Every structure is written in C-alpha cells, then in structure tokens.
Amino acid sequence: MSDSCRLPPCDAGADGELRPPAPSAVLQVVRMRAAGRTAVEDEVLEEVPVALSYNGVSHAVMLATPSDLEDFALGFSISEGIVSAPQEIHDMEILPGPDGIVIEMRIATPRFLALKDARRTLAGRTGCGLCGVERLAQAIRPVPERPKAGAPIALAAIDEALRQLPHWQPLRELTGASHAAAWVDAGGQIRLVREDAGRHNALDKLGGALLRSGLPVAEGFVLTSSRASYEMVHKAASIGATALIAVSAPTALAIRTAAAAGILLAGFARPGQLVAYTDAERLSGELPSADASRTFM
C-alpha cells in the first residue's frame, strides 16, 4: 500500500492490545488566500474500512469514522434486519488491524441461520434470467406501518433542537466534514448525538446508542444534518422513531415510505422554517421568527 493510501495507525493500549484509531487526524495542508499561501496543520476527519462479521462470516464492509463502533454495529444489525433486538447479539468484539477494523459479533443461532439462508439465496440466483427483477424488488424493504399516530411535536421544540445541534458536533467543529444524527426529546432538548463521515452510519450509530439507552424513542424525534433518503427513513423506523427532521431535502421515495409507515417527515429545517412532507397535522404551535444573530450549521 502506498504512503498516499495508508490507513491511520492503530493505537496500542497499556496492555499491548490494539485500539481503533482516533476519529480525526492532524495533517499538513497549504491554505490559500488572496494574501498568499500558508503551510498549516489542519484537523481532518478519518474514515476506515469497517467489516461487520456475524458468527465468523463477514457480511459487509463499510467506510466509517472509527468512533462509537459498538453503537454502529448494533444500529446496523437492527436496521438491516439481521437481528430484531439487542439481546440477539450475544457477544461483540472490535478487532483493529492494519487493513481496517473487524467487528465480530456472535448472534443467536436462528438469526444466523436466517442470514445464511438469505446469502445462499442471493448466490443461487446469479445465473437465472430474472434474477435482476427479484433483486430490484429486494432493494426496497417494507417498513411496518404503525398502529397509531405518533405524538404531536411542537414546532418550537424543533427550532430549539436546530439551534443546539451545532454545539453537539465536536467532530464537525474540528474537521467540518462529519454528519450528525440526534435524538431530541419532546421539549426540544438534544439527548443523544452520533457523528460520522457517512449520514447512514451516523444514524446507525444513533440507533445503537438509543437501543442501549432505554430512552422513549417514539416520544421524541430524530434530527439529521443531511438529506433524508429512503434508507434514512427506513433506519429511523427500524429503531422505533415516529418523526425524522432533516436539514436538507428528502427524496420522493423517502416521502412515500414515511407516509406508508406513519412517520412525520420534514426537510429544509432551519431556525424559523421547515417543510413538512408527511403528517403535518402532528406539528403543533408556531415556529419562532428566525434570528439573524443565530449561527446554524
């Protein structure tokens, strides 16, 4: 591997065991302005290959920021339907190495057998004439419809969370490169945030953290610093969220999925404004006027 592609070094603890690298690195850069060029140090966000392995079988390799990896593994396992509850993951070990990080999980036998069957089915269809049609159908997984509408959400609570969010993003403050996913309670207070170079990874990390926390997920809402794709809606639904607020745009598929699942979806959220795409009747009160003195994102 050339120097230009070298992965960040793993740290060795006092016991000699390798630790995952830091989520950011200090690198030499050249800053250019009208006044000239300056060689300076800059904090840059890391991303490394992370392999998710179940009962010794590698399932997926993702590029992720090496922080909150336990939350990431749990959230990914839930959102992808590999397990249905944290208790079905019996053991988890994070194994850093020179080529990346392996997260080895031991899951319940019925879940592992189902995972093996799914993998075997996909492998067996590669030679069939209509396998593309079936794979396309599998790309859009159903989201369970909620039996009742989620709780009302005060517009003032969303506005307050938007004001708070930049102060909960230390990696973004350092590097300018990370996405954030936050869980916000009914009063507009951010209770949990996770960051990552990837927006899906950030939401998976948040999902894992929420599942561990015992917080009443359905009584608040998820706030993301990114756009809202179908996958973001699906991941939010998989952890029991009833509302997803995004600072950027949703896709049409995300809107249809949210409507089918009974999830409130809003986008273009800024202090003093947002666009509601589904379940707008659940938004109560009025948005405060945008304050030009506030800083956002």
mmCIF file of N, CA, C and O in Angstrom, residues 37-96:
data_model
loop_
_atom_site.group_PDB
_atom_site.id
_atom_site.type_symbol
_atom_site.label_atom_id
_atom_site.label_comp_id
_atom_site.label_asym_id
_atom_site.label_seq_id
_atom_site.Cartn_x
_atom_site.Cartn_y
_atom_site.Cartn_z
ATOM 1 N N ARG A 37 -0.019 31.959 0.291
ATOM 2 C CA ARG A 37 -0.110 30.577 0.754
ATOM 3 C C ARG A 37 0.531 30.439 2.127
ATOM 4 O O ARG A 37 1.562 31.055 2.389
ATOM 5 N N THR A 38 -0.094 29.579 2.961
ATOM 6 C CA THR A 38 0.451 29.339 4.294
ATOM 7 C C THR A 38 0.393 27.844 4.590
ATOM 8 O O THR A 38 -0.663 27.217 4.439
ATOM 9 N N ALA A 39 1.518 27.268 4.980
ATOM 10 C CA ALA A 39 1.542 25.871 5.404
ATOM 11 C C ALA A 39 1.097 25.795 6.857
ATOM 12 O O ALA A 39 1.686 26.441 7.731
ATOM 13 N N VAL A 40 0.034 25.033 7.104
ATOM 14 C CA VAL A 40 -0.523 24.947 8.455
ATOM 15 C C VAL A 40 -0.916 23.497 8.749
ATOM 16 O O VAL A 40 -0.969 22.654 7.851
ATOM 17 N N GLU A 41 -1.195 23.211 10.010
ATOM 18 C CA GLU A 41 -1.769 21.935 10.400
ATOM 19 C C GLU A 41 -3.289 22.058 10.413
ATOM 20 O O GLU A 41 -3.836 23.087 10.811
ATOM 21 N N ASP A 42 -3.950 20.993 9.973
ATOM 22 C CA ASP A 42 -5.410 21.001 9.919
ATOM 23 C C ASP A 42 -5.938 19.677 10.465
ATOM 24 O O ASP A 42 -5.322 18.619 10.275
ATOM 25 N N GLU A 43 -7.070 19.743 11.146
ATOM 26 C CA GLU A 43 -7.711 18.545 11.675
ATOM 27 C C GLU A 43 -8.641 17.989 10.608
ATOM 28 O O GLU A 43 -9.522 18.692 10.098
ATOM 29 N N VAL A 44 -8.451 16.724 10.243
ATOM 30 C CA VAL A 44 -9.181 16.102 9.141
ATOM 31 C C VAL A 44 -9.906 14.858 9.660
ATOM 32 O O VAL A 44 -9.336 14.066 10.416
ATOM 33 N N LEU A 45 -11.147 14.682 9.245
ATOM 34 C CA LEU A 45 -11.948 13.542 9.678
ATOM 35 C C LEU A 45 -11.397 12.244 9.089
ATOM 36 O O LEU A 45 -11.006 12.197 7.921
ATOM 37 N N GLU A 46 -11.377 11.181 9.892
ATOM 38 C CA GLU A 46 -10.933 9.878 9.426
ATOM 39 C C GLU A 46 -12.120 9.057 8.911
ATOM 40 O O GLU A 46 -13.251 9.210 9.371
ATOM 41 N N GLU A 47 -11.856 8.173 7.959
ATOM 42 C CA GLU A 47 -12.766 7.080 7.632
ATOM 43 C C GLU A 47 -11.912 5.867 7.287
ATOM 44 O O GLU A 47 -10.894 5.977 6.606
ATOM 45 N N VAL A 48 -12.318 4.727 7.795
ATOM 46 C CA VAL A 48 -11.563 3.494 7.618
ATOM 47 C C VAL A 48 -12.531 2.369 7.248
ATOM 48 O O VAL A 48 -13.733 2.443 7.537
ATOM 49 N N PRO A 49 -12.039 1.318 6.593
ATOM 50 C CA PRO A 49 -12.905 0.168 6.332
ATOM 51 C C PRO A 49 -13.289 -0.527 7.645
ATOM 52 O O PRO A 49 -12.433 -0.805 8.490
ATOM 53 N N VAL A 50 -14.571 -0.783 7.797
ATOM 54 C CA VAL A 50 -15.088 -1.490 8.971
ATOM 55 C C VAL A 50 -15.884 -2.692 8.474
ATOM 56 O O VAL A 50 -16.890 -2.527 7.769
ATOM 57 N N ALA A 51 -15.412 -3.884 8.794
ATOM 58 C CA ALA A 51 -16.091 -5.113 8.389
ATOM 59 C C ALA A 51 -16.998 -5.583 9.510
ATOM 60 O O ALA A 51 -16.571 -5.656 10.670
ATOM 61 N N LEU A 52 -18.236 -5.903 9.188
ATOM 62 C CA LEU A 52 -19.192 -6.436 10.158
ATOM 63 C C LEU A 52 -19.327 -7.925 9.911
ATOM 64 O O LEU A 52 -19.733 -8.356 8.817
ATOM 65 N N SER A 53 -18.957 -8.711 10.903
ATOM 66 C CA SER A 53 -18.901 -10.158 10.780
ATOM 67 C C SER A 53 -19.828 -10.796 11.810
ATOM 68 O O SER A 53 -19.855 -10.386 12.973
ATOM 69 N N TYR A 54 -20.587 -11.803 11.360
ATOM 70 C CA TYR A 54 -21.543 -12.485 12.235
ATOM 71 C C TYR A 54 -21.180 -13.962 12.323
ATOM 72 O O TYR A 54 -21.112 -14.650 11.302
ATOM 73 N N ASN A 55 -20.903 -14.404 13.529
ATOM 74 C CA ASN A 55 -20.550 -15.807 13.779
ATOM 75 C C ASN A 55 -19.438 -16.270 12.845
ATOM 76 O O ASN A 55 -19.467 -17.376 12.295
ATOM 77 N N GLY A 56 -18.466 -15.392 12.639
ATOM 78 C CA GLY A 56 -17.297 -15.732 11.838
ATOM 79 C C GLY A 56 -17.447 -15.530 10.352
ATOM 80 O O GLY A 56 -16.500 -15.784 9.604
ATOM 81 N N VAL A 57 -18.615 -15.057 9.883
ATOM 82 C CA VAL A 57 -18.844 -14.849 8.456
ATOM 83 C C VAL A 57 -18.949 -13.353 8.186
ATOM 84 O O VAL A 57 -19.825 -12.671 8.735
ATOM 85 N N SER A 58 -18.056 -12.826 7.339
ATOM 86 C CA SER A 58 -18.092 -11.404 7.004
ATOM 87 C C SER A 58 -19.333 -11.103 6.177
ATOM 88 O O SER A 58 -19.624 -11.787 5.194
ATOM 89 N N HIS A 59 -20.071 -10.078 6.575
ATOM 90 C CA HIS A 59 -21.332 -9.749 5.903
ATOM 91 C C HIS A 59 -21.237 -8.472 5.083
ATOM 92 O O HIS A 59 -21.791 -8.389 3.987
ATOM 93 N N ALA A 60 -20.573 -7.454 5.609
ATOM 94 C CA ALA A 60 -20.499 -6.170 4.909
ATOM 95 C C ALA A 60 -19.248 -5.436 5.338
ATOM 96 O O ALA A 60 -18.762 -5.613 6.460
ATOM 97 N N VAL A 61 -18.725 -4.631 4.433
ATOM 98 C CA VAL A 61 -17.603 -3.745 4.747
ATOM 99 C C VAL A 61 -18.040 -2.327 4.434
ATOM 100 O O VAL A 61 -18.452 -2.033 3.306
ATOM 101 N N MET A 62 -17.976 -1.468 5.430
ATOM 102 C CA MET A 62 -18.389 -0.074 5.289
ATOM 103 C C MET A 62 -17.188 0.839 5.529
ATOM 104 O O MET A 62 -16.263 0.476 6.261
ATOM 105 N N LEU A 63 -17.214 2.008 4.917
ATOM 106 C CA LEU A 63 -16.255 3.047 5.275
ATOM 107 C C LEU A 63 -16.915 3.915 6.330
ATOM 108 O O LEU A 63 -17.994 4.480 6.101
ATOM 109 N N ALA A 64 -16.293 4.013 7.499
ATOM 110 C CA ALA A 64 -16.907 4.709 8.622
ATOM 111 C C ALA A 64 -15.845 5.437 9.435
ATOM 112 O O ALA A 64 -14.663 5.083 9.400
ATOM 113 N N THR A 65 -16.275 6.439 10.170
ATOM 114 C CA THR A 65 -15.402 7.111 11.123
ATOM 115 C C THR A 65 -15.243 6.211 12.344
ATOM 116 O O THR A 65 -16.235 5.722 12.885
ATOM 117 N N PRO A 66 -13.998 5.949 12.786
ATOM 118 C CA PRO A 66 -13.773 4.963 13.850
ATOM 119 C C PRO A 66 -14.081 5.481 15.250
ATOM 120 O O PRO A 66 -13.212 5.618 16.105
ATOM 121 N N SER A 67 -15.359 5.770 15.482
ATOM 122 C CA SER A 67 -15.831 6.175 16.814
ATOM 123 C C SER A 67 -17.188 5.540 17.046
ATOM 124 O O SER A 67 -17.929 5.261 16.093
ATOM 125 N N ASP A 68 -17.530 5.271 18.332
ATOM 126 C CA ASP A 68 -18.835 4.703 18.695
ATOM 127 C C ASP A 68 -19.141 3.455 17.860
ATOM 128 O O ASP A 68 -20.255 3.272 17.365
ATOM 129 N N LEU A 69 -18.148 2.570 17.737
ATOM 130 C CA LEU A 69 -18.296 1.410 16.858
ATOM 131 C C LEU A 69 -19.282 0.379 17.405
ATOM 132 O O LEU A 69 -19.944 -0.316 16.632
ATOM 133 N N GLU A 70 -19.386 0.260 18.727
ATOM 134 C CA GLU A 70 -20.383 -0.657 19.280
ATOM 135 C C GLU A 70 -21.790 -0.212 18.907
ATOM 136 O O GLU A 70 -22.644 -1.027 18.542
ATOM 137 N N ASP A 71 -22.039 1.102 19.022
ATOM 138 C CA ASP A 71 -23.343 1.636 18.626
ATOM 139 C C ASP A 71 -23.586 1.396 17.141
ATOM 140 O O ASP A 71 -24.702 1.035 16.728
ATOM 141 N N PHE A 72 -22.558 1.605 16.326
ATOM 142 C CA PHE A 72 -22.688 1.410 14.885
ATOM 143 C C PHE A 72 -23.068 -0.032 14.557
ATOM 144 O O PHE A 72 -23.997 -0.287 13.777
ATOM 145 N N ALA A 73 -22.372 -0.976 15.162
ATOM 146 C CA ALA A 73 -22.632 -2.385 14.873
ATOM 147 C C ALA A 73 -24.048 -2.784 15.277
ATOM 148 O O ALA A 73 -24.745 -3.493 14.534
ATOM 149 N N LEU A 74 -24.494 -2.336 16.446
ATOM 150 C CA LEU A 74 -25.847 -2.655 16.898
ATOM 151 C C LEU A 74 -26.888 -1.994 16.013
ATOM 152 O O LEU A 74 -27.850 -2.639 15.567
ATOM 153 N N GLY A 75 -26.710 -0.696 15.729
ATOM 154 C CA GLY A 75 -27.680 0.005 14.894
ATOM 155 C C GLY A 75 -27.767 -0.577 13.500
ATOM 156 O O GLY A 75 -28.865 -0.736 12.941
ATOM 157 N N PHE A 76 -26.630 -0.910 12.906
ATOM 158 C CA PHE A 76 -26.613 -1.517 11.581
ATOM 159 C C PHE A 76 -27.328 -2.869 11.610
ATOM 160 O O PHE A 76 -28.132 -3.185 10.717
ATOM 161 N N SER A 77 -27.049 -3.676 12.621
ATOM 162 C CA SER A 77 -27.649 -5.010 12.709
ATOM 163 C C SER A 77 -29.170 -4.933 12.828
ATOM 164 O O SER A 77 -29.889 -5.763 12.248
ATOM 165 N N ILE A 78 -29.668 -3.941 13.568
ATOM 166 C CA ILE A 78 -31.111 -3.757 13.706
ATOM 167 C C ILE A 78 -31.710 -3.221 12.415
ATOM 168 O O ILE A 78 -32.714 -3.730 11.903
ATOM 169 N N SER A 79 -31.112 -2.169 11.857
ATOM 170 C CA SER A 79 -31.700 -1.510 10.686
ATOM 171 C C SER A 79 -31.667 -2.395 9.452
ATOM 172 O O SER A 79 -32.515 -2.261 8.563
ATOM 173 N N GLU A 80 -30.708 -3.319 9.388
ATOM 174 C CA GLU A 80 -30.640 -4.247 8.260
ATOM 175 C C GLU A 80 -31.441 -5.526 8.498
ATOM 176 O O GLU A 80 -31.457 -6.413 7.642
ATOM 177 N N GLY A 81 -32.084 -5.642 9.660
ATOM 178 C CA GLY A 81 -32.917 -6.791 9.946
ATOM 179 C C GLY A 81 -32.154 -8.061 10.246
ATOM 180 O O GLY A 81 -32.721 -9.161 10.211
ATOM 181 N N ILE A 82 -30.873 -7.936 10.567
ATOM 182 C CA ILE A 82 -30.067 -9.112 10.890
ATOM 183 C C ILE A 82 -30.453 -9.645 12.262
ATOM 184 O O ILE A 82 -30.529 -10.850 12.482
ATOM 185 N N VAL A 83 -30.711 -8.757 13.208
ATOM 186 C CA VAL A 83 -31.290 -9.113 14.495
ATOM 187 C C VAL A 83 -32.484 -8.197 14.727
ATOM 188 O O VAL A 83 -32.601 -7.142 14.090
ATOM 189 N N SER A 84 -33.347 -8.603 15.633
ATOM 190 C CA SER A 84 -34.536 -7.790 15.912
ATOM 191 C C SER A 84 -34.474 -7.108 17.275
ATOM 192 O O SER A 84 -35.329 -6.271 17.578
ATOM 193 N N ALA A 85 -33.481 -7.469 18.088
ATOM 194 C CA ALA A 85 -33.344 -6.887 19.420
ATOM 195 C C ALA A 85 -31.885 -6.989 19.854
ATOM 196 O O ALA A 85 -31.167 -7.903 19.419
ATOM 197 N N PRO A 86 -31.435 -6.068 20.702
ATOM 198 C CA PRO A 86 -30.038 -6.128 21.154
ATOM 199 C C PRO A 86 -29.676 -7.448 21.812
ATOM 200 O O PRO A 86 -28.528 -7.898 21.716
ATOM 201 N N GLN A 87 -30.638 -8.098 22.468
ATOM 202 C CA GLN A 87 -30.355 -9.337 23.180
ATOM 203 C C GLN A 87 -29.958 -10.474 22.239
ATOM 204 O O GLN A 87 -29.401 -11.487 22.687
ATOM 205 N N GLU A 88 -30.243 -10.323 20.951
ATOM 206 C CA GLU A 88 -29.883 -11.367 19.994
ATOM 207 C C GLU A 88 -28.415 -11.283 19.573
ATOM 208 O O GLU A 88 -27.943 -12.161 18.849
ATOM 209 N N ILE A 89 -27.718 -10.238 20.003
ATOM 210 C CA ILE A 89 -26.270 -10.174 19.842
ATOM 211 C C ILE A 89 -25.665 -10.627 21.161
ATOM 212 O O ILE A 89 -25.729 -9.917 22.167
ATOM 213 N N HIS A 90 -25.093 -11.810 21.194
ATOM 214 C CA HIS A 90 -24.609 -12.392 22.437
ATOM 215 C C HIS A 90 -23.213 -11.908 22.812
ATOM 216 O O HIS A 90 -22.832 -11.942 23.987
ATOM 217 N N ASP A 91 -22.446 -11.486 21.824
ATOM 218 C CA ASP A 91 -21.084 -11.041 22.105
ATOM 219 C C ASP A 91 -20.630 -10.154 20.959
ATOM 220 O O ASP A 91 -21.068 -10.331 19.814
ATOM 221 N N MET A 92 -19.755 -9.202 21.276
ATOM 222 C CA MET A 92 -19.232 -8.302 20.260
ATOM 223 C C MET A 92 -17.780 -7.991 20.589
ATOM 224 O O MET A 92 -17.449 -7.677 21.728
ATOM 225 N N GLU A 93 -16.924 -8.056 19.570
ATOM 226 C CA GLU A 93 -15.508 -7.759 19.762
ATOM 227 C C GLU A 93 -15.030 -6.883 18.615
ATOM 228 O O GLU A 93 -15.319 -7.165 17.445
ATOM 229 N N ILE A 94 -14.325 -5.824 18.950
ATOM 230 C CA ILE A 94 -13.784 -4.908 17.947
ATOM 231 C C ILE A 94 -12.301 -5.210 17.772
ATOM 232 O O ILE A 94 -11.526 -5.152 18.729
ATOM 233 N N LEU A 95 -11.918 -5.539 16.536
ATOM 234 C CA LEU A 95 -10.567 -6.029 16.249
ATOM 235 C C LEU A 95 -9.897 -5.121 15.229
ATOM 236 O O LEU A 95 -10.047 -5.306 14.011
ATOM 237 N N PRO A 96 -9.134 -4.114 15.689
ATOM 238 C CA PRO A 96 -8.416 -3.253 14.750
ATOM 239 C C PRO A 96 -7.236 -3.999 14.120
ATOM 240 O O PRO A 96 -6.642 -4.892 14.733
#
